[in-house]
XYZ file of C-alpha atoms in Angstrom:
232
model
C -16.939 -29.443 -9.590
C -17.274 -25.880 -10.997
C -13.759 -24.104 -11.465
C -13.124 -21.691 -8.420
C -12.307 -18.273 -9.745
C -11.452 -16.081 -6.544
C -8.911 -16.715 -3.592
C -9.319 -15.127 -0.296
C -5.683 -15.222 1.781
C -6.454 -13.738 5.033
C -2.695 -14.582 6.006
C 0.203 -14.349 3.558
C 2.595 -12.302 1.873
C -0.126 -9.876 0.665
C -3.121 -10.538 2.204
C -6.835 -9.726 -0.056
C -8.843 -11.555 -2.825
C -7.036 -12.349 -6.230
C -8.126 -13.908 -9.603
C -5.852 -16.108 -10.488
C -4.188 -19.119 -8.446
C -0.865 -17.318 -9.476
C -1.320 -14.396 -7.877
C -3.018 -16.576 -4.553
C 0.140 -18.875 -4.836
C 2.438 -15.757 -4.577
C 1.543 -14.890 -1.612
C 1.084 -17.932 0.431
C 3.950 -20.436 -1.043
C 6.342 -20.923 1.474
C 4.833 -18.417 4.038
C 4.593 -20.265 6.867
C 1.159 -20.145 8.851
C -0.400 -19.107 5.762
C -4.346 -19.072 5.865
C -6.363 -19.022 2.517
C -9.066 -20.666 0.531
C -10.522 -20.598 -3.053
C -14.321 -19.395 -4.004
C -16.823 -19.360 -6.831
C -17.405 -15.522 -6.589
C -16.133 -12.346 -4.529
C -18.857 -12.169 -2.298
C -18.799 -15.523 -1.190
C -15.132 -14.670 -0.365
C -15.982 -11.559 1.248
C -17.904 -13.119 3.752
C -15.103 -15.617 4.627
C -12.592 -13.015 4.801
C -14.741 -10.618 7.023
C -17.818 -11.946 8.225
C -21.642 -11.642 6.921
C -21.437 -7.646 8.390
C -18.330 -6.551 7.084
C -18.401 -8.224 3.599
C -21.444 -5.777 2.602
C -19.719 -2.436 2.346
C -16.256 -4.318 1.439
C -13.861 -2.756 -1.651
C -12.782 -4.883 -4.400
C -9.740 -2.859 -5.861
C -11.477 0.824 -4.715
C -15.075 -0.308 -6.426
C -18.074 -2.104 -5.333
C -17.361 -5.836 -5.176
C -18.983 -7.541 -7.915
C -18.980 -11.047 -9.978
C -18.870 -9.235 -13.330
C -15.428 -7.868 -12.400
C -13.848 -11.021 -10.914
C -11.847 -11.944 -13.542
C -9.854 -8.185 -13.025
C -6.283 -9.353 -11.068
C -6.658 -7.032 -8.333
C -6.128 -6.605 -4.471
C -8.836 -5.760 -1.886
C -7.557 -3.340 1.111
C -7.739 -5.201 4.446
C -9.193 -4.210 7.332
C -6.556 -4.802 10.633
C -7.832 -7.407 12.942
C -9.694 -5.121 15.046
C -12.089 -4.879 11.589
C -12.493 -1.555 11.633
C -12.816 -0.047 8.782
C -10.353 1.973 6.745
C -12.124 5.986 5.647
C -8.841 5.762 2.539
C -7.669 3.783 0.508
C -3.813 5.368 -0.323
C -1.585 3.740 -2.757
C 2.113 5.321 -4.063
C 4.909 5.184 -5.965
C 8.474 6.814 -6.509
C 10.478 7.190 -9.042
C 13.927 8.068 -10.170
C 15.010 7.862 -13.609
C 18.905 8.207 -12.991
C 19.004 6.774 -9.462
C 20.666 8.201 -6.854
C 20.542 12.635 -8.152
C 18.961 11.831 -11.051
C 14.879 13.152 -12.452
C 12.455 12.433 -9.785
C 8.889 11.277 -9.110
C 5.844 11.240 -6.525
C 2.345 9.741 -6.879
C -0.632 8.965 -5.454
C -3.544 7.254 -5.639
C -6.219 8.049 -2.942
C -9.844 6.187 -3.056
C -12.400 7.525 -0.432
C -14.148 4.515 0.678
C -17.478 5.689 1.386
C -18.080 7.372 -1.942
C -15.550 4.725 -3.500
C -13.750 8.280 -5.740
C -10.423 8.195 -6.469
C -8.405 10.935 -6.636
C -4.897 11.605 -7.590
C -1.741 13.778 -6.699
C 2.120 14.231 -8.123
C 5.053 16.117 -8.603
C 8.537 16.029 -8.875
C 12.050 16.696 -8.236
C 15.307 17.766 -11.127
C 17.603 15.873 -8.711
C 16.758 13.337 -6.101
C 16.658 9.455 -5.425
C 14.071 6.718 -5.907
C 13.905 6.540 -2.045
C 13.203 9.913 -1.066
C 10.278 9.813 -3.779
C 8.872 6.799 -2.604
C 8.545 8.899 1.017
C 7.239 12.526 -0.861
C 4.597 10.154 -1.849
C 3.538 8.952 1.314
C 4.271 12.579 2.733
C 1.708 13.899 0.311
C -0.602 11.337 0.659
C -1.296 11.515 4.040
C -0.749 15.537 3.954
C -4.212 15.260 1.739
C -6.387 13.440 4.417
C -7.824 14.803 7.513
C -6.544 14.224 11.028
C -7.802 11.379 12.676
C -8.365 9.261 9.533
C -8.123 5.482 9.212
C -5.862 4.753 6.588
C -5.020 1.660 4.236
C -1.485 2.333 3.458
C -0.451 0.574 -0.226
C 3.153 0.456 -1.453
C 5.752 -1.141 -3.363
C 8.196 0.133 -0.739
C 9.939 -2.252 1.178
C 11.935 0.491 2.244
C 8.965 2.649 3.855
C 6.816 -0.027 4.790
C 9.307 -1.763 6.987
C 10.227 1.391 8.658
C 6.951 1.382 10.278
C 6.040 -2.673 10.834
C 9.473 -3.465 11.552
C 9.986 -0.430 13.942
C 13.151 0.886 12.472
C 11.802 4.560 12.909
C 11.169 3.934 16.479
C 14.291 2.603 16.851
C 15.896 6.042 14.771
C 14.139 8.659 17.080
C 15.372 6.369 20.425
C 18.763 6.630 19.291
C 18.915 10.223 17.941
C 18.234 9.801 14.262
C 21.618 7.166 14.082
C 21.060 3.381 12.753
C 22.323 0.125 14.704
C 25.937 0.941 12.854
C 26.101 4.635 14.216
C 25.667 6.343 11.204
C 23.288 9.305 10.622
C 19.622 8.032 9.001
C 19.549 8.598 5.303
C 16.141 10.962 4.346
C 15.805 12.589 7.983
C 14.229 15.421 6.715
C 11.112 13.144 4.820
C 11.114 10.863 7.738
C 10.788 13.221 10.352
C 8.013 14.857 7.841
C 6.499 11.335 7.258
C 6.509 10.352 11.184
C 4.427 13.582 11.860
C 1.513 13.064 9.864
C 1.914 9.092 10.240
C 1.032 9.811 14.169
C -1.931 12.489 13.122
C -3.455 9.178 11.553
C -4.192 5.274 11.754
C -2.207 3.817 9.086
C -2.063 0.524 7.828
C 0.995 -0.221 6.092
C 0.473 -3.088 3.205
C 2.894 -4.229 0.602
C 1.986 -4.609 -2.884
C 4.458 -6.210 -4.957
C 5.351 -3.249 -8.252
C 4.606 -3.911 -11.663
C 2.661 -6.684 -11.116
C -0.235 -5.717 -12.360
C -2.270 -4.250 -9.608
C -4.597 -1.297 -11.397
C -3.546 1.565 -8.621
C -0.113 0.647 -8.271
C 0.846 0.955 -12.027
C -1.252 3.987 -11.891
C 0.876 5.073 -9.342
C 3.974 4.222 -11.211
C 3.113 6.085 -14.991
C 2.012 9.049 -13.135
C 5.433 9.153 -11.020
C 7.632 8.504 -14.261
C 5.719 10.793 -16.401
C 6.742 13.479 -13.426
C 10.307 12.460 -13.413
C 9.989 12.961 -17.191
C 9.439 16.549 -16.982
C 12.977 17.486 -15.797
C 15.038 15.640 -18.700
């Protein structure tokens, strides 16, 4: 039997197609309900993840999907289960070299799907925290799309993802900006800023585990250091 070299996980940890059984194993060990399957190529995967349709115009890591760059570890942004399809691609990082006050951070990555570009955007801060860069990114991401666009959200950021899937920022702007405990939210001022262009847009949040290899993510992460940088 020929050696499978691509893993579809339509339900895991991180769902998408990856190149190794590692990286498959990573995300589906212990995840309970977890739904996934090896292949011989990327299209043949495709096709499983999303159906005959959907498979055709599909990314593989922000580029055409295509045998000759299967053996790349990389993610594939997934579509929610309503299929449609995403018009970005958005993946960020923070950073903060002397966390908390310390030289700060912001990057994106943002690949248009249709033309399958990639662009990017940064900046940075003399005194701030690894969390509040992790949110200027996303700020700044989504400040650089249009209204109305559908949006596959990438971070590293347990912090802002869960926000979001988890519905601690609903839960925030019920109680006045307070947590469960009482106290004030940390970073009102970015997640009041965040929340506003967040509604303005469909965004999928997805986690990507940080330097693990993924080609956008440690992109994400040299250009947000190498901003930080600046200030020492």
């Amino acid at each position: 039997m020929a050696q499978k070299k691509v893993y579809a996980v339509k339900r895991g940890r991180t769902t998408g197609l990856f190149t190794s059984w590692a990286e498959c194993k990573a995300q589906v060990d212990g995840f309970a309900g977890a739904v996934y399957k090896g292949f011989a190529s990327p299209q043949e995967a495709q096709v499983w993840m999303f159906g005959p349709e959907k498979s055709q115009g599909a990314l593989f890591d922000g580029e055409p999907a295509k045998a000759s760059r299967s053996r790349e570890n990389v993610q594939k942004a997934v579509p929610s289960p309503d299929h449609s399809p995403a018009d970005y691609i958005v993946y960020t990082d923070g950073s903060c070299l002397r966390n908390p006050d310390g030289p700060g951070g912001y990057a994106a990555v943002i690949v248009e799907a249709k033309s399958r570009t990639a662009r990017e955007l940064s900046g940075g801060e003399p005194s701030t925290t690894n969390n509040r860069m992790e949110l200027r990114a996303g700020i700044e991401a989504l400040r650089a799309l249009p209204p109305d666009a559908v949006v596959d959200f990438y971070t590293d950021s347990q912090y802002m993802k869960n926000a979001f899937t988890k519905y601690w920022l609903k839960n925030w702007k019920r109680r006045g900006w307070v947590t469960a405990t009482g106290e004030p939210v940390k970073n009102q001022d970015l997640w009041r800023a965040l929340d506003e262009e967040f509604c303005l847009r469909t965004v999928r949040f997805h986690w990507v585990k940080g330097h693990a290899g993924n080609r956008w993510n440690e992109r994400c992460d040299a250009l947000a250091r190498s901003e930080a940088g600046k200030f020492l």
